[in-house]
Amino acid sequence: MSLPARMYLKKIHIQNFRNIESAELEFDDDFNYIVGQNGAGKTSLLEAISVMARGKSFKTSNTNALIQEGKASFLIVGTGDHKESLGIRRTRTEIQVRLNGQPLNRLSDLARLMPLFVITPSTHELIERGPEQRRQFIDWGLFHVEPHYARQMQEYRKALKQRNAALRGRTVSASYWDK
């Protein structure tokens, strides 16, 4: 299945995600304010959008923690600007992702479909933690504007890993990797 170029979120339906039992929201084309009392679900809404766009939370690596207590699964369904539908259902043991009713097998396809950069209180680490953090940030941006970049980066990392293993093993093949 070929992916649409980009999906701009127009509507979202959320069930059993964090403190949101059920919610349906429509977004304006220009600007959207998210306001409410403490504990109303503002951060949970943003986290649900992040899960839909990236396949993972910006707050936790434990995706089971995203399922509302006492529920078996969560469901997030987004509708795009061209009426495309993207849905994610997560149980405690599996994740299902569908685009227009068809299974999406790679979570990396989500990032191509809905580019998203999350700014959190730890975003300052981009500057403070060093070059690796900055490289990842630049890679993330390039991934969205250069279609073949992700594949080229995968191939580069694989070759680099093999080269480093050859250097550690001090084998004759190490000199070939430099060429």
XYZ file of N, CA and C in Angstrom:
537
model
N 0.849 -1.177 0.000
C 0.000 0.000 0.000
C 0.895 1.240 0.000
N 0.583 2.173 -0.867
C 1.350 3.411 -0.896
C 0.727 4.417 0.074
N 1.600 5.138 0.740
C 1.158 6.126 1.725
C 0.832 7.448 1.047
N -0.178 8.156 1.553
C -0.382 9.531 1.089
C 0.857 10.357 1.439
N 1.062 11.460 0.748
C 2.243 12.289 0.987
C 2.308 12.752 2.450
N 1.285 13.346 2.943
C 1.202 13.826 4.327
C -0.257 13.787 4.751
N -0.456 13.576 6.023
C -1.808 13.594 6.573
C -1.852 14.691 7.630
N -2.683 15.686 7.409
C -2.879 16.748 8.386
C -4.141 16.421 9.174
N -3.993 16.317 10.471
C -5.062 15.867 11.348
C -6.216 16.864 11.403
N -7.405 16.403 11.058
C -8.609 17.235 11.092
C -9.532 16.830 12.246
N -9.527 15.535 12.570
C -10.428 15.037 13.606
C -9.742 13.873 14.315
N -10.024 13.736 15.606
C -9.468 12.617 16.370
C -10.537 12.041 17.294
N -10.551 10.732 17.379
C -11.432 10.014 18.304
C -10.527 9.177 19.208
N -10.714 9.302 20.515
C -9.862 8.622 21.484
C -10.747 7.841 22.449
N -10.371 6.583 22.724
C -11.086 5.765 23.702
C -10.086 5.087 24.629
N -10.357 5.164 25.915
C -9.618 4.428 26.945
C -8.115 4.703 26.927
N -7.754 5.941 26.676
C -6.353 6.343 26.631
C -6.069 7.240 27.833
N -5.173 6.785 28.711
C -4.837 7.523 29.927
C -6.105 7.890 30.693
N -6.360 9.193 30.903
C -7.560 9.600 31.642
C -8.721 9.964 30.721
N -8.602 9.662 29.431
C -9.678 9.963 28.479
C -10.458 8.688 28.199
N -11.677 8.634 28.745
C -12.520 7.463 28.485
C -13.025 7.494 27.045
N -13.503 8.666 26.618
C -13.961 8.826 25.249
C -13.967 10.313 24.903
N -13.400 10.631 23.749
C -13.382 12.026 23.304
C -13.331 12.057 21.787
N -13.996 13.054 21.222
C -13.924 13.293 19.783
C -13.759 14.791 19.574
N -12.725 15.161 18.843
C -12.420 16.573 18.627
C -12.178 16.835 17.151
N -12.558 18.038 16.722
C -12.237 18.487 15.370
C -11.273 19.653 15.493
N -10.311 19.713 14.570
C -9.287 20.749 14.612
C -9.508 21.772 13.511
N -9.176 23.010 13.827
C -9.258 24.097 12.868
C -8.033 24.054 11.956
N -8.168 24.568 10.749
C -7.048 24.590 9.803
C -5.922 25.508 10.246
N -6.247 26.562 10.955
C -5.247 27.572 11.271
C -4.564 27.361 12.621
N -5.338 27.360 13.696
C -4.738 27.340 15.015
C -5.715 26.721 15.992
N -5.190 25.970 16.956
C -6.035 25.313 17.946
C -5.473 25.555 19.338
N -6.322 25.977 20.249
C -5.960 26.145 21.647
C -6.474 24.929 22.397
N -5.667 24.421 23.297
C -6.083 23.316 24.156
C -6.024 23.845 25.576
N -7.187 24.051 26.171
C -7.268 24.616 27.515
C -8.160 23.742 28.382
N -7.948 23.814 29.688
C -8.776 23.060 30.617
C -8.134 23.016 31.989
N -8.880 22.518 32.929
C -8.411 22.395 34.304
C -7.311 21.341 34.390
N -6.543 21.360 35.495
C -5.562 20.307 35.743
C -6.262 18.961 35.765
N -5.669 17.985 35.102
C -6.241 16.641 35.086
C -7.353 16.452 34.075
N -7.626 17.461 33.245
C -8.728 17.378 32.286
C -8.386 16.521 31.067
N -7.080 16.294 30.819
C -6.693 15.459 29.691
C -5.958 16.187 28.576
N -5.500 17.402 28.834
C -4.784 18.169 27.797
C -3.516 17.435 27.350
N -2.700 17.029 28.309
C -1.470 16.320 27.977
C -1.788 14.954 27.381
N -2.831 14.304 27.873
C -3.227 13.001 27.315
C -3.638 13.131 25.854
N -4.312 14.218 25.509
C -4.676 14.467 24.103
C -3.411 14.610 23.259
N -2.470 15.434 23.718
C -1.221 15.620 22.978
C -0.440 14.312 22.869
N -0.459 13.533 23.932
C 0.231 12.240 23.928
C -0.441 11.276 22.943
N -1.772 11.303 22.870
C -2.494 10.446 21.915
C -2.139 10.821 20.476
N -2.034 12.113 20.197
C -1.630 12.566 18.860
C -0.208 12.082 18.568
N 0.658 12.162 19.559
C 2.031 11.700 19.402
C 2.081 10.202 19.125
N 1.280 9.433 19.841
C 1.235 7.984 19.622
C 0.751 7.688 18.202
N -0.228 8.452 17.740
C -0.728 8.237 16.384
C 0.332 8.594 15.344
N 1.134 9.618 15.595
C 2.120 10.080 14.621
C 3.445 9.327 14.697
N 3.749 8.743 15.856
C 5.067 8.133 16.026
C 5.009 6.677 16.463
N 3.843 6.236 16.906
C 3.729 4.860 17.377
C 4.197 4.672 18.800
N 4.578 5.782 19.438
C 5.049 5.695 20.817
C 4.767 6.991 21.548
N 4.825 6.911 22.857
C 4.561 8.052 23.724
C 5.812 8.892 23.900
N 5.627 10.183 24.135
C 6.761 11.039 24.498
C 6.970 11.053 26.006
N 6.074 10.405 26.759
C 6.183 10.424 28.219
C 6.704 9.123 28.805
N 6.414 7.989 28.163
C 6.788 6.701 28.733
C 7.116 5.702 27.635
N 7.986 4.768 27.963
C 8.273 3.683 27.021
C 7.360 2.491 27.288
N 6.623 2.523 28.394
C 5.694 1.458 28.754
C 4.325 1.753 28.132
N 4.070 1.198 26.947
C 2.810 1.499 26.260
C 1.595 0.914 26.972
N 1.794 -0.089 27.828
C 0.659 -0.597 28.603
C 0.136 0.458 29.569
N 1.001 1.382 30.004
C 0.585 2.450 30.913
C -0.379 3.423 30.236
N -0.442 3.401 28.908
C -1.332 4.300 28.177
C -2.784 3.809 28.175
N -2.957 2.514 28.393
C -4.303 1.940 28.429
C -4.960 2.333 29.746
N -6.162 2.864 29.645
C -6.883 3.310 30.838
C -7.043 2.142 31.812
N -6.871 2.451 33.083
C -6.957 1.424 34.121
C -8.291 0.685 34.051
N -8.222 -0.639 34.095
C -9.419 -1.466 34.055
C -9.925 -1.762 32.649
N -9.279 -1.239 31.625
C -9.688 -1.465 30.232
C -8.697 -2.405 29.561
N -9.146 -3.072 28.499
C -8.309 -4.047 27.801
C -7.446 -3.413 26.711
N -7.845 -2.242 26.205
C -7.117 -1.640 25.098
C -7.455 -0.160 24.998
N -6.660 0.552 24.196
C -7.037 1.913 23.812
C -7.189 1.951 22.301
N -7.927 2.951 21.839
C -8.146 3.155 20.411
C -7.995 4.641 20.111
N -7.216 4.945 19.080
C -7.074 6.316 18.609
C -7.326 6.279 17.107
N -8.277 7.070 16.641
C -8.567 7.139 15.210
C -8.520 8.600 14.784
N -7.706 8.868 13.789
C -7.588 10.221 13.259
C -8.097 10.273 11.831
N -8.710 11.392 11.489
C -9.154 11.636 10.122
C -8.329 12.781 9.571
N -7.796 12.577 8.370
C -6.926 13.573 7.762
C -7.665 14.544 6.873
N -6.904 15.476 6.323
C -7.470 16.534 5.498
C -8.026 16.032 4.169
N -7.642 14.827 3.751
C -8.189 14.241 2.523
C -9.076 13.051 2.852
N -9.660 13.074 4.049
C -10.594 12.049 4.537
C -9.935 10.693 4.780
N -8.583 10.642 4.781
C -7.933 9.395 5.113
C -8.138 9.108 6.596
N -8.147 7.828 6.942
C -8.397 7.419 8.311
C -7.213 6.593 8.814
N -6.686 6.995 9.966
C -5.564 6.300 10.578
C -5.994 5.875 11.972
N -5.894 4.580 12.248
C -6.310 4.073 13.547
C -5.240 3.233 14.207
N -5.136 3.361 15.530
C -4.207 2.555 16.326
C -4.987 1.962 17.488
N -4.915 0.662 17.596
C -5.501 -0.043 18.745
C -4.359 -0.771 19.448
N -4.270 -0.575 20.753
C -3.209 -1.209 21.533
C -3.839 -2.000 22.655
N -3.554 -3.313 22.664
C -3.921 -4.140 23.809
C -2.652 -4.320 24.643
N -2.735 -5.097 25.676
C -1.544 -5.298 26.516
C -0.495 -6.157 25.811
N -0.873 -6.842 24.735
C 0.065 -7.743 24.065
C 0.352 -7.400 22.610
N -0.452 -6.554 21.987
C -0.206 -6.249 20.576
C -0.684 -4.854 20.196
N -0.184 -4.409 19.059
C -0.592 -3.124 18.514
C -1.058 -3.356 17.078
N -2.173 -2.749 16.728
C -2.693 -2.818 15.365
C -2.777 -1.395 14.833
N -2.253 -1.208 13.637
C -2.289 0.101 12.995
C -2.940 -0.083 11.634
N -3.916 0.764 11.332
C -4.601 0.682 10.041
C -4.701 2.052 9.404
N -4.461 2.072 8.105
C -4.633 3.272 7.301
C -5.701 2.966 6.272
N -6.809 3.701 6.339
C -7.949 3.476 5.448
C -8.398 2.013 5.467
N -8.373 1.419 6.658
C -8.842 0.049 6.844
C -7.821 -1.027 6.536
N -6.677 -0.656 5.954
C -5.637 -1.623 5.605
C -4.539 -1.619 6.670
N -4.026 -2.814 7.010
C -2.959 -2.870 8.027
C -1.709 -2.116 7.580
N -1.117 -1.436 8.524
C 0.160 -0.746 8.312
C 1.167 -1.536 9.145
N 2.149 -2.121 8.497
C 3.033 -3.065 9.179
C 4.241 -2.440 9.852
N 4.611 -1.234 9.465
C 5.795 -0.595 10.046
C 5.399 0.705 10.737
N 5.787 0.824 11.993
C 5.497 2.056 12.724
C 6.241 3.247 12.116
N 7.341 2.995 11.435
C 8.079 4.092 10.804
C 7.237 4.772 9.721
N 6.254 4.057 9.157
C 5.358 4.670 8.172
C 4.527 5.789 8.791
N 4.266 5.680 10.090
C 3.495 6.727 10.768
C 4.242 8.057 10.712
N 5.535 8.014 10.939
C 6.336 9.241 10.948
C 6.369 9.886 9.568
N 6.342 9.071 8.522
C 6.298 9.625 7.166
C 4.952 10.285 6.908
N 3.921 9.684 7.431
C 2.559 10.139 7.196
C 2.224 11.404 7.985
N 2.641 11.450 9.249
C 2.320 12.574 10.131
C 3.590 13.088 10.805
N 4.372 13.922 10.124
C 5.593 14.436 10.753
C 5.274 15.244 12.000
N 5.991 14.958 13.069
C 5.697 15.593 14.345
C 6.992 15.715 15.139
N 7.233 16.872 15.688
C 8.339 17.054 16.625
C 7.740 17.527 17.931
N 7.973 16.785 18.981
C 7.409 17.092 20.289
C 8.411 17.912 21.091
N 7.964 19.045 21.601
C 8.795 19.879 22.462
C 8.340 19.635 23.896
N 9.258 19.125 24.697
C 8.964 18.812 26.094
C 9.959 19.554 26.986
N 9.783 19.481 28.296
C 10.762 20.115 29.182
C 12.185 19.581 28.997
N 12.332 18.372 28.434
C 13.681 17.823 28.235
C 14.261 18.166 26.861
N 13.560 18.963 26.061
C 14.057 19.324 24.736
C 15.372 20.105 24.821
N 15.623 20.770 25.934
C 16.884 21.494 26.116
C 18.087 20.569 25.975
N 17.882 19.257 26.164
C 18.971 18.293 26.038
C 19.546 18.282 24.622
N 18.790 18.752 23.662
C 19.274 18.850 22.292
C 20.561 19.678 22.254
N 20.625 20.689 23.069
C 21.801 21.557 23.115
C 22.814 21.055 24.139
N 22.337 20.579 25.264
C 23.222 20.260 26.375
C 23.900 18.891 26.280
N 23.280 17.915 25.637
C 23.793 16.550 25.714
C 24.896 16.222 24.720
N 25.057 16.992 23.682
C 26.172 16.722 22.793
C 25.768 16.409 21.366
N 26.773 16.058 20.556
C 26.563 15.935 19.115
C 25.622 14.800 18.703
N 25.609 13.704 19.433
C 24.742 12.587 19.037
C 23.266 13.006 19.073
N 22.894 13.726 20.120
C 21.515 14.221 20.253
C 21.166 15.157 19.093
N 22.075 16.037 18.757
C 21.833 16.983 17.652
C 21.757 16.256 16.315
N 22.612 15.243 16.123
C 22.574 14.463 14.884
C 21.217 13.769 14.724
N 20.715 13.202 15.813
C 19.399 12.545 15.762
C 18.316 13.542 15.379
N 18.397 14.744 15.913
C 17.415 15.775 15.591
C 17.468 16.135 14.110
N 18.669 16.324 13.578
C 18.822 16.649 12.154
C 18.355 15.474 11.291
N 18.700 14.256 11.692
C 18.236 13.070 10.951
C 16.718 13.036 10.902
N 16.067 13.363 12.024
C 14.608 13.354 12.090
C 14.018 14.350 11.085
N 14.605 15.531 11.013
C 14.122 16.532 10.054
C 14.366 16.104 8.616
N 15.553 15.578 8.325
C 15.868 15.131 6.964
C 14.974 13.979 6.527
N 14.647 13.128 7.460
C 13.774 11.986 7.193
C 12.453 12.447 6.567
N 11.978 13.635 6.970
C 10.690 14.129 6.482
C 10.775 14.892 5.171
N 11.909 15.470 4.861
C 11.986 16.272 3.637
C 12.706 15.560 2.495
N 13.474 14.530 2.800
C 14.191 13.782 1.766
C 13.706 12.328 1.792
N 12.888 11.920 0.834
C 12.231 10.610 0.873
C 13.182 9.412 1.017
N 14.373 9.481 0.432
C 15.265 8.317 0.449
C 16.244 8.341 1.612
N 16.196 9.373 2.409
C 17.172 9.544 3.476
C 17.108 8.422 4.511
N 15.919 7.995 4.899
C 15.784 6.975 5.940
C 16.470 5.684 5.506
N 16.252 5.276 4.277
C 16.869 4.051 3.764
C 18.393 4.200 3.693
N 18.861 5.333 3.203
C 20.303 5.566 3.117
C 20.934 5.562 4.499
N 20.253 6.141 5.479
C 20.778 6.174 6.840
C 20.830 4.760 7.427
N 19.829 3.940 7.152
C 19.841 2.548 7.622
C 21.046 1.808 7.043
N 21.279 1.981 5.746
C 22.404 1.311 5.088
C 23.735 1.806 5.651
N 23.846 3.105 5.877
C 25.066 3.675 6.442
C 25.334 3.107 7.841
N 24.311 3.079 8.682
C 24.503 2.568 10.051
C 24.894 1.096 10.053
N 24.312 0.327 9.148
C 24.656 -1.098 9.042
C 26.122 -1.252 8.630
N 26.561 -0.494 7.620
C 27.950 -0.552 7.166
C 28.900 -0.093 8.271
N 28.541 0.961 8.983
C 29.372 1.463 10.074
C 29.519 0.419 11.181
N 28.431 -0.247 11.497
C 28.458 -1.297 12.520
C 29.388 -2.438 12.098
N 29.304 -2.826 10.821
C 30.170 -3.895 10.318
C 31.636 -3.454 10.318
N 31.887 -2.208 9.927
C 33.257 -1.675 9.916
C 33.831 -1.665 11.331
N 33.039 -1.180 12.287
C 33.522 -1.120 13.670
C 33.791 -2.514 14.229
N 32.964 -3.487 13.858
C 33.196 -4.869 14.305
C 34.494 -5.405 13.709
N 34.754 -5.068 12.443
C 35.999 -5.505 11.806
C 37.209 -4.857 12.483
N 37.092 -3.571 12.841
C 38.190 -2.887 13.530
C 38.455 -3.493 14.908
N 37.369 -3.794 15.627
C 37.532 -4.413 16.954
C 38.191 -5.782 16.841
N 37.836 -6.511 15.770
C 38.398 -7.846 15.563
C 39.778 -7.817 14.942
N 40.223 -6.626 14.562
C 41.540 -6.437 13.949
C 41.760 -7.412 12.785
N 40.754 -7.515 11.937
C 40.864 -8.411 10.780
C 41.366 -7.638 9.582
N 41.794 -8.375 8.578
C 42.288 -7.784 7.344
C 41.170 -7.011 6.634
N 39.937 -7.465 6.805
C 38.806 -6.833 6.107
C 38.542 -5.406 6.573
N 39.101 -4.995 7.697
C 38.865 -3.647 8.212
C 39.313 -2.580 7.212
N 40.413 -2.810 6.524
C 40.913 -1.813 5.568
C 39.970 -1.630 4.381
N 39.207 -2.653 4.026
C 38.261 -2.546 2.913
C 37.101 -1.598 3.242
N 36.731 -1.543 4.500
C 35.596 -0.687 4.901
C 35.926 0.790 4.743
N 37.184 1.158 4.905
C 37.562 2.558 4.759
C 37.375 3.055 3.336
N 37.540 2.171 2.364
C 37.349 2.564 0.955
C 35.878 2.779 0.682
